[in-house]
Structures are given as C-alpha cells and as structure tokens.
PDB file of C-alpha atoms in Angstrom:
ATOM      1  CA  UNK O   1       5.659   9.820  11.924  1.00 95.00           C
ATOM      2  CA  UNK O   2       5.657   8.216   8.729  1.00 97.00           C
ATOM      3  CA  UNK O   3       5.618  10.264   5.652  1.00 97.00           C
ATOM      4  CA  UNK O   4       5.982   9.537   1.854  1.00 98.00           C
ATOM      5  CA  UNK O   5       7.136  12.677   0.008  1.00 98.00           C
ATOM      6  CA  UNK O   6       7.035  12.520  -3.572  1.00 98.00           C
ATOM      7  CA  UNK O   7       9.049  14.957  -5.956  1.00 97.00           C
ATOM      8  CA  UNK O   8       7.336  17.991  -7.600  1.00 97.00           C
ATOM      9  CA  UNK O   9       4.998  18.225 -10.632  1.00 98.00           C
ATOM     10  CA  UNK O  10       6.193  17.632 -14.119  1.00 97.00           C
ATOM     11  CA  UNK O  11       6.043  19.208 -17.448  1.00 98.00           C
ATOM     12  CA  UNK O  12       7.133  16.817 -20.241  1.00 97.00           C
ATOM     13  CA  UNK O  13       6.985  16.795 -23.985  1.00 97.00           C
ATOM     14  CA  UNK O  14       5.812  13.960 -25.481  1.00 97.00           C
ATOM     15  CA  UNK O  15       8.430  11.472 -25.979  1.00 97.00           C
ATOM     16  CA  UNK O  16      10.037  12.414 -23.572  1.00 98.00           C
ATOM     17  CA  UNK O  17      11.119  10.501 -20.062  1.00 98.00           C
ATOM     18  CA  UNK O  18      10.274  11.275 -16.417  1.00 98.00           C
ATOM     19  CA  UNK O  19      11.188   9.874 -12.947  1.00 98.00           C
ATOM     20  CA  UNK O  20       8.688  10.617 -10.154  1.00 98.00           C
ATOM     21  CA  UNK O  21      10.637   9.546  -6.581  1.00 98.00           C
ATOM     22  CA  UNK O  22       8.833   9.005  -3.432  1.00 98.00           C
ATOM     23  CA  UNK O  23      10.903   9.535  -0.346  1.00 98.00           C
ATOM     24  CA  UNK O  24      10.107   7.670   2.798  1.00 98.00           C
ATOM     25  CA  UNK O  25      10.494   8.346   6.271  1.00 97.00           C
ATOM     26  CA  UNK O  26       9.472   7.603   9.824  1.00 97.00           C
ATOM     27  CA  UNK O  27       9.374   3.432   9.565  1.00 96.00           C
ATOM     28  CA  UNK O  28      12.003   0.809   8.445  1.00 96.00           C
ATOM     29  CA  UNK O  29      11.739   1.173   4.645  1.00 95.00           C
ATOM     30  CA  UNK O  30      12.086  -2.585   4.084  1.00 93.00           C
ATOM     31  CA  UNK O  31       9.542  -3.750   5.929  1.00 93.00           C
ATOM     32  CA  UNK O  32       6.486  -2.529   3.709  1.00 95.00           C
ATOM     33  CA  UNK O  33       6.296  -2.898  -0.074  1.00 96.00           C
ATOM     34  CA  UNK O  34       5.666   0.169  -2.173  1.00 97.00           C
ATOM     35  CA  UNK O  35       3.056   0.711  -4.965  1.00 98.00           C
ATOM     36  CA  UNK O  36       1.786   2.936  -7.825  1.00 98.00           C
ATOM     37  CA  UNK O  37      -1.326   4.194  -8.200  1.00 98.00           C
ATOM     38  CA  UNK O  38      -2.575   6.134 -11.064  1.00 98.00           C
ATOM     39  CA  UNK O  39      -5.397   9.094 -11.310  1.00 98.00           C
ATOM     40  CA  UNK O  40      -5.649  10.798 -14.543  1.00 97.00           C
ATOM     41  CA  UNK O  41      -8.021  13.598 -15.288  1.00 96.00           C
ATOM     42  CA  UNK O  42     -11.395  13.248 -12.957  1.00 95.00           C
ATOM     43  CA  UNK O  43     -10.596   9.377 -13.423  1.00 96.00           C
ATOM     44  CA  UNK O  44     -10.847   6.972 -10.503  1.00 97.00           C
ATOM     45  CA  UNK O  45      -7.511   4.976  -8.908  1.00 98.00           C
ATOM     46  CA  UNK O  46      -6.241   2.507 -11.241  1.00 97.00           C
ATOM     47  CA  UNK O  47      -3.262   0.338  -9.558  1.00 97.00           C
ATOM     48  CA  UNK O  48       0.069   0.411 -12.014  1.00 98.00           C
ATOM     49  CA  UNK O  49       1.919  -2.543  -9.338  1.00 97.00           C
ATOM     50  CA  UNK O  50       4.414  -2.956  -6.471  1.00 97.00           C
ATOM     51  CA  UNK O  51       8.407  -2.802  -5.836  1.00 97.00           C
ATOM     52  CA  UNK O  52       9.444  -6.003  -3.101  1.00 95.00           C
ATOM     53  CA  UNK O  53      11.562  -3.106  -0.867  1.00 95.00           C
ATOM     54  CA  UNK O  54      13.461  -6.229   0.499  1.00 93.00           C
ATOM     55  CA  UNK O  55      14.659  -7.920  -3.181  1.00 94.00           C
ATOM     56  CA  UNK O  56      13.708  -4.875  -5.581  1.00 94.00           C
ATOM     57  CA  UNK O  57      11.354  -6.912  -7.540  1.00 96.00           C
ATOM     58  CA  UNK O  58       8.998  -4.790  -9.015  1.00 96.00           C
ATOM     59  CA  UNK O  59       5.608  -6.370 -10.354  1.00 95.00           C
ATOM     60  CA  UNK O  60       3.438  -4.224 -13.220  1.00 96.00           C
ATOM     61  CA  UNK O  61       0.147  -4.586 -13.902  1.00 95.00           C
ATOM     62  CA  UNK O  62      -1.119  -5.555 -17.193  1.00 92.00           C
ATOM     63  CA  UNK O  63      -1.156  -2.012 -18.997  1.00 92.00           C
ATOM     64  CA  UNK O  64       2.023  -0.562 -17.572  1.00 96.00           C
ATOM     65  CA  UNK O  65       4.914  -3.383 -18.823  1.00 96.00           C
ATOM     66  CA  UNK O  66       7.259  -2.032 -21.318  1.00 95.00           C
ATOM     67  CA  UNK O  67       7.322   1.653 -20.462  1.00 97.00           C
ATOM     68  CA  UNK O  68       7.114   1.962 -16.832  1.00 98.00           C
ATOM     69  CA  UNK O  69       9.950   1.310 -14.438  1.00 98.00           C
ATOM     70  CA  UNK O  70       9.886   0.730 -10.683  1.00 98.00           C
ATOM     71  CA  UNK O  71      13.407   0.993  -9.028  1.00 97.00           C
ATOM     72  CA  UNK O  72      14.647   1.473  -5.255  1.00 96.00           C
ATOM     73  CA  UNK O  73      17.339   3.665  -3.812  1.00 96.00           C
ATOM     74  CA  UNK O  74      17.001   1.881  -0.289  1.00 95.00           C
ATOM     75  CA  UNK O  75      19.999   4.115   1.458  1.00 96.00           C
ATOM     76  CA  UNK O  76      18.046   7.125   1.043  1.00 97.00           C
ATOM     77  CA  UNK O  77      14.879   4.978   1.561  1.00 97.00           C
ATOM     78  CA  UNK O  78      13.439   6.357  -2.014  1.00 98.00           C
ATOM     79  CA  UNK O  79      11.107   4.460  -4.391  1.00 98.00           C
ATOM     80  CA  UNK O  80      11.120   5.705  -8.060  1.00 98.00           C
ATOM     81  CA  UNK O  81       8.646   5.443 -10.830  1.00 98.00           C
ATOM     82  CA  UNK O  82      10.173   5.914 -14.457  1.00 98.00           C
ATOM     83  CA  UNK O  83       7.974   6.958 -17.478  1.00 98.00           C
ATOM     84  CA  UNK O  84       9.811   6.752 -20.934  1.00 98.00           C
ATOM     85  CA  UNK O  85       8.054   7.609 -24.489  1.00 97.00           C
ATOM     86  CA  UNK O  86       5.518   9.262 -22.201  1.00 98.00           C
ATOM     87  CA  UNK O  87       2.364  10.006 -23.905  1.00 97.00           C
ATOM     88  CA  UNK O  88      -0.503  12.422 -23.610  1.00 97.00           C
ATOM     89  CA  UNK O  89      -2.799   9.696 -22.042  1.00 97.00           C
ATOM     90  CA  UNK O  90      -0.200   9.505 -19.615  1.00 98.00           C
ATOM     91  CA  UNK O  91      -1.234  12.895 -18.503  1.00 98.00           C
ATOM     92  CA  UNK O  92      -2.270  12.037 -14.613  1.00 98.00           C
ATOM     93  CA  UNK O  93      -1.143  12.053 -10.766  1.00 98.00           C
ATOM     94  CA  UNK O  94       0.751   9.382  -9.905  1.00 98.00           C
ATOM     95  CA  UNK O  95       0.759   8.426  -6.037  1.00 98.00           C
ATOM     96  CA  UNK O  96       3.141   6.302  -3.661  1.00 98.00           C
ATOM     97  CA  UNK O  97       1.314   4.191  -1.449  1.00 98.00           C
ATOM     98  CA  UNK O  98       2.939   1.903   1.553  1.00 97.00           C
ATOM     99  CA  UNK O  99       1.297  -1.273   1.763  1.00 95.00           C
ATOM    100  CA  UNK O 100       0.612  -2.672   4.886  1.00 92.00           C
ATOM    101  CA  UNK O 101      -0.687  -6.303   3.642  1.00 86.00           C
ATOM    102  CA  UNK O 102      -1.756  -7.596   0.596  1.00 86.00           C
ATOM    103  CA  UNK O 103      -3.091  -4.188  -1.356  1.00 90.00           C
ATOM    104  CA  UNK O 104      -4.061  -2.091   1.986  1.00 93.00           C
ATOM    105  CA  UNK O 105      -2.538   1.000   1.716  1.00 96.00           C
ATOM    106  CA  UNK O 106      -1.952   2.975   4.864  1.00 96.00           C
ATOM    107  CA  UNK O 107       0.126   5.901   3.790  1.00 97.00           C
ATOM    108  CA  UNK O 108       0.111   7.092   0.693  1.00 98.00           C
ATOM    109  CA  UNK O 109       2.618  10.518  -0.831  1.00 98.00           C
ATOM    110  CA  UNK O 110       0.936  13.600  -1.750  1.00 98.00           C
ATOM    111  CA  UNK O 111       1.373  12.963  -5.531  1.00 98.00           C
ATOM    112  CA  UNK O 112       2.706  14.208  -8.322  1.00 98.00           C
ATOM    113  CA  UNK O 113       1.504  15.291 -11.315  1.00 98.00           C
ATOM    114  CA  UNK O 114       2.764  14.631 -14.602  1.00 98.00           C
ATOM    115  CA  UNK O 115       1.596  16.117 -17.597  1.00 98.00           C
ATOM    116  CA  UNK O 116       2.355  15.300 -20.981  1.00 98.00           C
ATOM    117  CA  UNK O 117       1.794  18.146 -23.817  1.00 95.00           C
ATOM    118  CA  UNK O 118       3.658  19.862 -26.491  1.00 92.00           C
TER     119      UNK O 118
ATOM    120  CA  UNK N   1     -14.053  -0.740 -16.750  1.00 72.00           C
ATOM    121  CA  UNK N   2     -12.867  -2.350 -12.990  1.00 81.00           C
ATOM    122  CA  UNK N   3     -13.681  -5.377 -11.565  1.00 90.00           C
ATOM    123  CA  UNK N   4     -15.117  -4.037  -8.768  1.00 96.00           C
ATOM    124  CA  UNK N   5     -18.440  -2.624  -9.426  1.00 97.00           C
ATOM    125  CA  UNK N   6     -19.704   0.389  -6.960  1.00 98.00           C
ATOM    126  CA  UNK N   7     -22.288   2.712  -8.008  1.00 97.00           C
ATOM    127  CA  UNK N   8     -21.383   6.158  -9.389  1.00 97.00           C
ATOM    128  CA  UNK N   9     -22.389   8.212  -6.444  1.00 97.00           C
ATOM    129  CA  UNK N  10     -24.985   8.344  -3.536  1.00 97.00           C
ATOM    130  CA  UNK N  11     -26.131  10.991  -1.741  1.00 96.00           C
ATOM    131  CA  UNK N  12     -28.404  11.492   1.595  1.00 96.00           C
ATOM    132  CA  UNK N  13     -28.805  14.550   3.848  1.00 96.00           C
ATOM    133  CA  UNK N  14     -26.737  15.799   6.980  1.00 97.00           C
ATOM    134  CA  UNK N  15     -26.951  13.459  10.459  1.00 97.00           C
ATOM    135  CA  UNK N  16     -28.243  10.382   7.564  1.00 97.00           C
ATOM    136  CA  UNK N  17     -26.615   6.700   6.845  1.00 97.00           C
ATOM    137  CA  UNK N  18     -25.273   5.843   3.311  1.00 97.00           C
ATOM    138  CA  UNK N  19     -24.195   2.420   2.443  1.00 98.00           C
ATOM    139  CA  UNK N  20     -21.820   1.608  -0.338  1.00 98.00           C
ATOM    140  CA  UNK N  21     -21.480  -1.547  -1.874  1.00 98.00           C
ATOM    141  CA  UNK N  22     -18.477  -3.414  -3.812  1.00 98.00           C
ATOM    142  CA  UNK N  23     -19.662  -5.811  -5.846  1.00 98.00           C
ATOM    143  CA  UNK N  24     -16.515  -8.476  -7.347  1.00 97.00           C
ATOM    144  CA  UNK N  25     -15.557 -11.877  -7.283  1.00 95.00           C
ATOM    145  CA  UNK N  26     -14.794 -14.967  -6.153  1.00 95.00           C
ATOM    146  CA  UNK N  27     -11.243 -14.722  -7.332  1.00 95.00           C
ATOM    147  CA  UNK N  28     -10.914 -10.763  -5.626  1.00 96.00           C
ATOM    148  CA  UNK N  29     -13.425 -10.100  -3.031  1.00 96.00           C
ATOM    149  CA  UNK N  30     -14.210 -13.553  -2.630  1.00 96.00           C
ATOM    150  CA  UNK N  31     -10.659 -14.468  -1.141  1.00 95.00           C
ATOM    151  CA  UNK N  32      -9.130 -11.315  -0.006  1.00 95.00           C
ATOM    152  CA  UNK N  33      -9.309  -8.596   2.265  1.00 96.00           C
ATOM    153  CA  UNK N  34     -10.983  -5.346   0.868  1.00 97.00           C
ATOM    154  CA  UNK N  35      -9.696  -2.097   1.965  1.00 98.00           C
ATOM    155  CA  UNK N  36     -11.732   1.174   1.693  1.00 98.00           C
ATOM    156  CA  UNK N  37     -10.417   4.855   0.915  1.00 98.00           C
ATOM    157  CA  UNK N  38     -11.626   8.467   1.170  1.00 98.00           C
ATOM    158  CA  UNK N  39     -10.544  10.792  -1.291  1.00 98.00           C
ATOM    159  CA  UNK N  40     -11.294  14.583  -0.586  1.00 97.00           C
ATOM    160  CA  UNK N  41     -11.044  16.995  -3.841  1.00 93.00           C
ATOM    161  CA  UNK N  42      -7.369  17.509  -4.832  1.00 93.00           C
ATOM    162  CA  UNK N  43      -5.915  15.432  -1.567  1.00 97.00           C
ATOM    163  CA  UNK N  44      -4.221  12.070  -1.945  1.00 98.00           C
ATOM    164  CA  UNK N  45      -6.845   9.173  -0.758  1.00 98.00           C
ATOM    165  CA  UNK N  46      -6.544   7.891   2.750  1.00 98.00           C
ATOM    166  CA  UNK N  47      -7.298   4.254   4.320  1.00 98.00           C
ATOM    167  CA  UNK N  48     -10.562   4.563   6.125  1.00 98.00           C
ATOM    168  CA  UNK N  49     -11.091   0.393   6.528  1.00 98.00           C
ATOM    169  CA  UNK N  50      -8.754  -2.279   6.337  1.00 97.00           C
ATOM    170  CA  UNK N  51      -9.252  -6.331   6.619  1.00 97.00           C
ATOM    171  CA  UNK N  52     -12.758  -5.726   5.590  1.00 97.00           C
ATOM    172  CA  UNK N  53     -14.158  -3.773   8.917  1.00 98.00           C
ATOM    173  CA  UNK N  54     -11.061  -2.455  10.939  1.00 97.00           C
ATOM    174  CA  UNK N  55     -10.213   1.163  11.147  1.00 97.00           C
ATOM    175  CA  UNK N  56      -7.109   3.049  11.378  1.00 96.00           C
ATOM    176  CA  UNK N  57      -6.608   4.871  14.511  1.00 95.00           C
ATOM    177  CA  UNK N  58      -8.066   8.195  14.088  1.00 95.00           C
ATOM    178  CA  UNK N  59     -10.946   7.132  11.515  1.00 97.00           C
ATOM    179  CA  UNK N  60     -14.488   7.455  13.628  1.00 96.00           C
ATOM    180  CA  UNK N  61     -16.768   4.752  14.263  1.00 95.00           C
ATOM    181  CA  UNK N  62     -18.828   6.433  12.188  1.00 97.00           C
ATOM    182  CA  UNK N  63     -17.535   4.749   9.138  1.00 98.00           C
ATOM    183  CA  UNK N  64     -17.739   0.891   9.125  1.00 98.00           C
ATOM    184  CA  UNK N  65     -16.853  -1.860   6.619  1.00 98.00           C
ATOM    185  CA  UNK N  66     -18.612  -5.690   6.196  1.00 97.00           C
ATOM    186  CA  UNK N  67     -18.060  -8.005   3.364  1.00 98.00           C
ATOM    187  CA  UNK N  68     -20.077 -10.711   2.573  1.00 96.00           C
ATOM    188  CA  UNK N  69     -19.320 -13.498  -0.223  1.00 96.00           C
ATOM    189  CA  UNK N  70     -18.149 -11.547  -2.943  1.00 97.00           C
ATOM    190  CA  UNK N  71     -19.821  -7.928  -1.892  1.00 98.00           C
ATOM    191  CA  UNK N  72     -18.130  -5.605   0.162  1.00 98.00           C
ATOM    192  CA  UNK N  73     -19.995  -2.599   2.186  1.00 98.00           C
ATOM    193  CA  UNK N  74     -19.608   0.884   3.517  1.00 98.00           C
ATOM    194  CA  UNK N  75     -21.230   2.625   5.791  1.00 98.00           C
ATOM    195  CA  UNK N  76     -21.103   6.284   7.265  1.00 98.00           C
ATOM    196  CA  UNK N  77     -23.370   7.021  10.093  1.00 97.00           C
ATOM    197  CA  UNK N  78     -24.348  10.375  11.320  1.00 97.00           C
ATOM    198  CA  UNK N  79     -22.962  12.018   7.784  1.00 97.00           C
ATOM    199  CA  UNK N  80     -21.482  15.403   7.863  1.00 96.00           C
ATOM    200  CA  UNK N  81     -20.964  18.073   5.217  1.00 95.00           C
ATOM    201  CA  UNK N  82     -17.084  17.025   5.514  1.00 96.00           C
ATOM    202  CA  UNK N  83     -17.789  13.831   4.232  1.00 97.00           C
ATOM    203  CA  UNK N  84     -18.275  14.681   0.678  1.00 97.00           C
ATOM    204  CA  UNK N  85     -16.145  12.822  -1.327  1.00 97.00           C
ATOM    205  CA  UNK N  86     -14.700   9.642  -3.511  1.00 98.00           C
ATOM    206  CA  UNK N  87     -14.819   6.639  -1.722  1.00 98.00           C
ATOM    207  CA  UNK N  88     -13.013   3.629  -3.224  1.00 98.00           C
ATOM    208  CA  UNK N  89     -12.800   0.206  -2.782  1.00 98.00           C
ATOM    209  CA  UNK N  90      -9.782  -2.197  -3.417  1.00 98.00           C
ATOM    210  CA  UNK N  91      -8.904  -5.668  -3.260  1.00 97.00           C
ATOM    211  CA  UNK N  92      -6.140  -8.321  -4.391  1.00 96.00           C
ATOM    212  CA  UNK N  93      -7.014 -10.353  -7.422  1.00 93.00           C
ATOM    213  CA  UNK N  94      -5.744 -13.715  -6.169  1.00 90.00           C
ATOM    214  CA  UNK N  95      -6.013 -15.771  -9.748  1.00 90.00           C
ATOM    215  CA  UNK N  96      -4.155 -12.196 -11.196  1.00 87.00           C
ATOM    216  CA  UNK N  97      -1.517 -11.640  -8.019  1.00 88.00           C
ATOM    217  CA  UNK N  98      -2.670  -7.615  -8.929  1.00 92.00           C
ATOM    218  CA  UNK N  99      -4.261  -5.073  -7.071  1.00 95.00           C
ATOM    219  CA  UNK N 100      -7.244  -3.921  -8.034  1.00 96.00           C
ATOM    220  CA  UNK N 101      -9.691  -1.168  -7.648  1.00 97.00           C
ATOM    221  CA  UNK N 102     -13.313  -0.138  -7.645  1.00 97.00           C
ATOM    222  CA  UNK N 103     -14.827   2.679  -9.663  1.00 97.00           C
ATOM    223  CA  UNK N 104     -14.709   5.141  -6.955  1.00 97.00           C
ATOM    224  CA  UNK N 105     -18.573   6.835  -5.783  1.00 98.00           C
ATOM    225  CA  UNK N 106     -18.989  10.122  -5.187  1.00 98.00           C
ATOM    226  CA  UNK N 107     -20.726  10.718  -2.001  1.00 98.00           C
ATOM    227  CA  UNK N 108     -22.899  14.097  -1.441  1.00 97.00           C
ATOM    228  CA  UNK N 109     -24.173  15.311   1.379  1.00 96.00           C
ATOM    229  CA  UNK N 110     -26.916  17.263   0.726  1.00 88.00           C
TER     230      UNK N 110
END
C-alpha cells in the first residue's frame, strides 16, 4: 500500500536549521510529484510548492523562496524539506502530500511538527 | 487571506445535508480541477473528491463534489457525528502555476 512516512517532531532554536524527510513507499516514486503543505497553529493548509521526482526541480510558492529547500534522495525514495534561519512563525506541521494530477493530493504523510522557540 | 473563499463553518443536525461552497476564479477554479479534503482533529487531511466530483475508493457516496464556473461545491448527505471536521478546498492557479487552497470550514454536527 502506499505510505508517506515523515521523520519525527522537531525542537529548534531560532536560527537554527531543520530537515523534515518524507519517506515513500508502496508505488514507483517517480511517477508522482511531491508537495509541501503547511498548517501552523489552528491555521488552515497553505501550499509551500512541489519537487518534479523525475528532474528534481523543485517549485516554491511565493512566501517560501530563499529559506526553504526541497531536495530528493530518489534511491531511498525520500523527499526532504529544509528550513534554515527558522523562525518562530515558522512554528507549524509540515505535511508530504503525493500528487496525483495537477494539485490533487491522494496520500499525504502523517506530519511533522516543527517548532521554533528558545 | 486565500483565494478561495469558503465560509468559516456550517453546521446542521445528524441524518441532515450540508453544502459547502468554493468560491475563486477564472484563473483557479475557472480552469482547473478542484479537489476536496477532510481533516479530522490532529490527523493529516485526506482526499475526499478529486476532478471536481470523483471519489477515491473507499470515500461514501455520501459526500459529492460539483463545480460550476468559478464555484466549487460540497455536499455530505445523511451527516453523521463522525463527520465533524475541516473540509478544504484546493485548486491550481493556472496564471500563478501554484497550488492553492481554500480557508478550510469547520463542519459541526450538531
């Protein structure tokens, strides 16, 4: 079955760097993109982009370019958010999602949460 | 503030019908397919419609999707207690290539 397992919650000072990976399993990992999602405290889903599984292009929406960095390990099939000079605003759980056309995600990780305080 | 408008929450009573509506664009909604998503408290969300009315296997025919212009709808029939939750909409921005998604509505079943 396919799964998307994401690594554990995260404690980080601010300032500091984190790297959230999502591991998949159970389909051929090239064949579906991968994207962020974002949920911070009792906030709604706010979409951060997409990683192109095939080339490794990743694609950020407007509001996470400079700090935020999508990269692939494709042979152990694991997508990989980076956070650097995180924030406390970038207190939130970040999810995996498998896209199965266009922005319709059908399987999504279990999140992880990162929170930012000193 | 999104660019897909849905209202805050709704509510109706056991066995009832709630509709939800997506209100966007003819540069989102207007030219792409919307997909729908049911978040439960402290769970990860889960597709519930894709390509505007299909449903996963497993998701009842209970829940149904329609779009129209640039409006998107959903609906849950026969409503259980189990239904409480965030329901989202979400789209592609065409003009944008970006995802995008709606406010989220909190659905109560009272």
């Amino acid at each position: 079955q396919v799964q998307l397992i994401q690594s554990g919650s995260e404690l980080k000072n601010p300032g500091a760097s984190v790297k959230v990976s999502c591991k998949a399993s159970g389909y051929s990992f090239t064949a579906h993109s991968i994207n962020w999602v974002r949920q911070a405290p009792g906030q709604g889903l706010e979409w951060m982009g997409w990683i192109n599984v095939n080339t490794g292009t990743p694609t950020y929406a407007q509001g996470f370019i400079g700090r935020f960095v999508f990269s692939l390990d494709t042979s152990v099939t694991t997508a990989y958010l980076q956070i650097s000079g995180l924030k406390a605003e970038d207190t939130a759980v970040y999810y995996c999602a498998r896209d199965r056309n266009d922005i319709e995600f059908d399987y999504w990780g279990q999140g992880t949460l990162v929170t930012v305080s000193s | 503030q999104s660019m897909l408008t849905q209202p805050p929450s709704v509510s109706a009573a056991p066995g009832q019908k709630v509709t939800i509506s997506c209100s966007g664009s003819s540069s989102n909604i207007g030219s792409s397919y919307v997909s729908w998503y049911q978040q439960l408290p402290g769970t990860a969300p889960k597709l519930l419609i894709y390509d505007n009315y299909k449903r996963p296997s497993g998701i009842p025919d209970r829940f149904s999707g329609s779009k129209s212009g640039t409006s998107a709808t959903l609906g849950i029939t026969g409503l259980q207690t189990e239904d409480e939750a965030d329901y989202y909409c979400a789209t592609l921005d065409s003009t944008l290539r970006t995802g995008v998604f709606g406010g989220g509505t909190k659905l109560t079943v009272l």
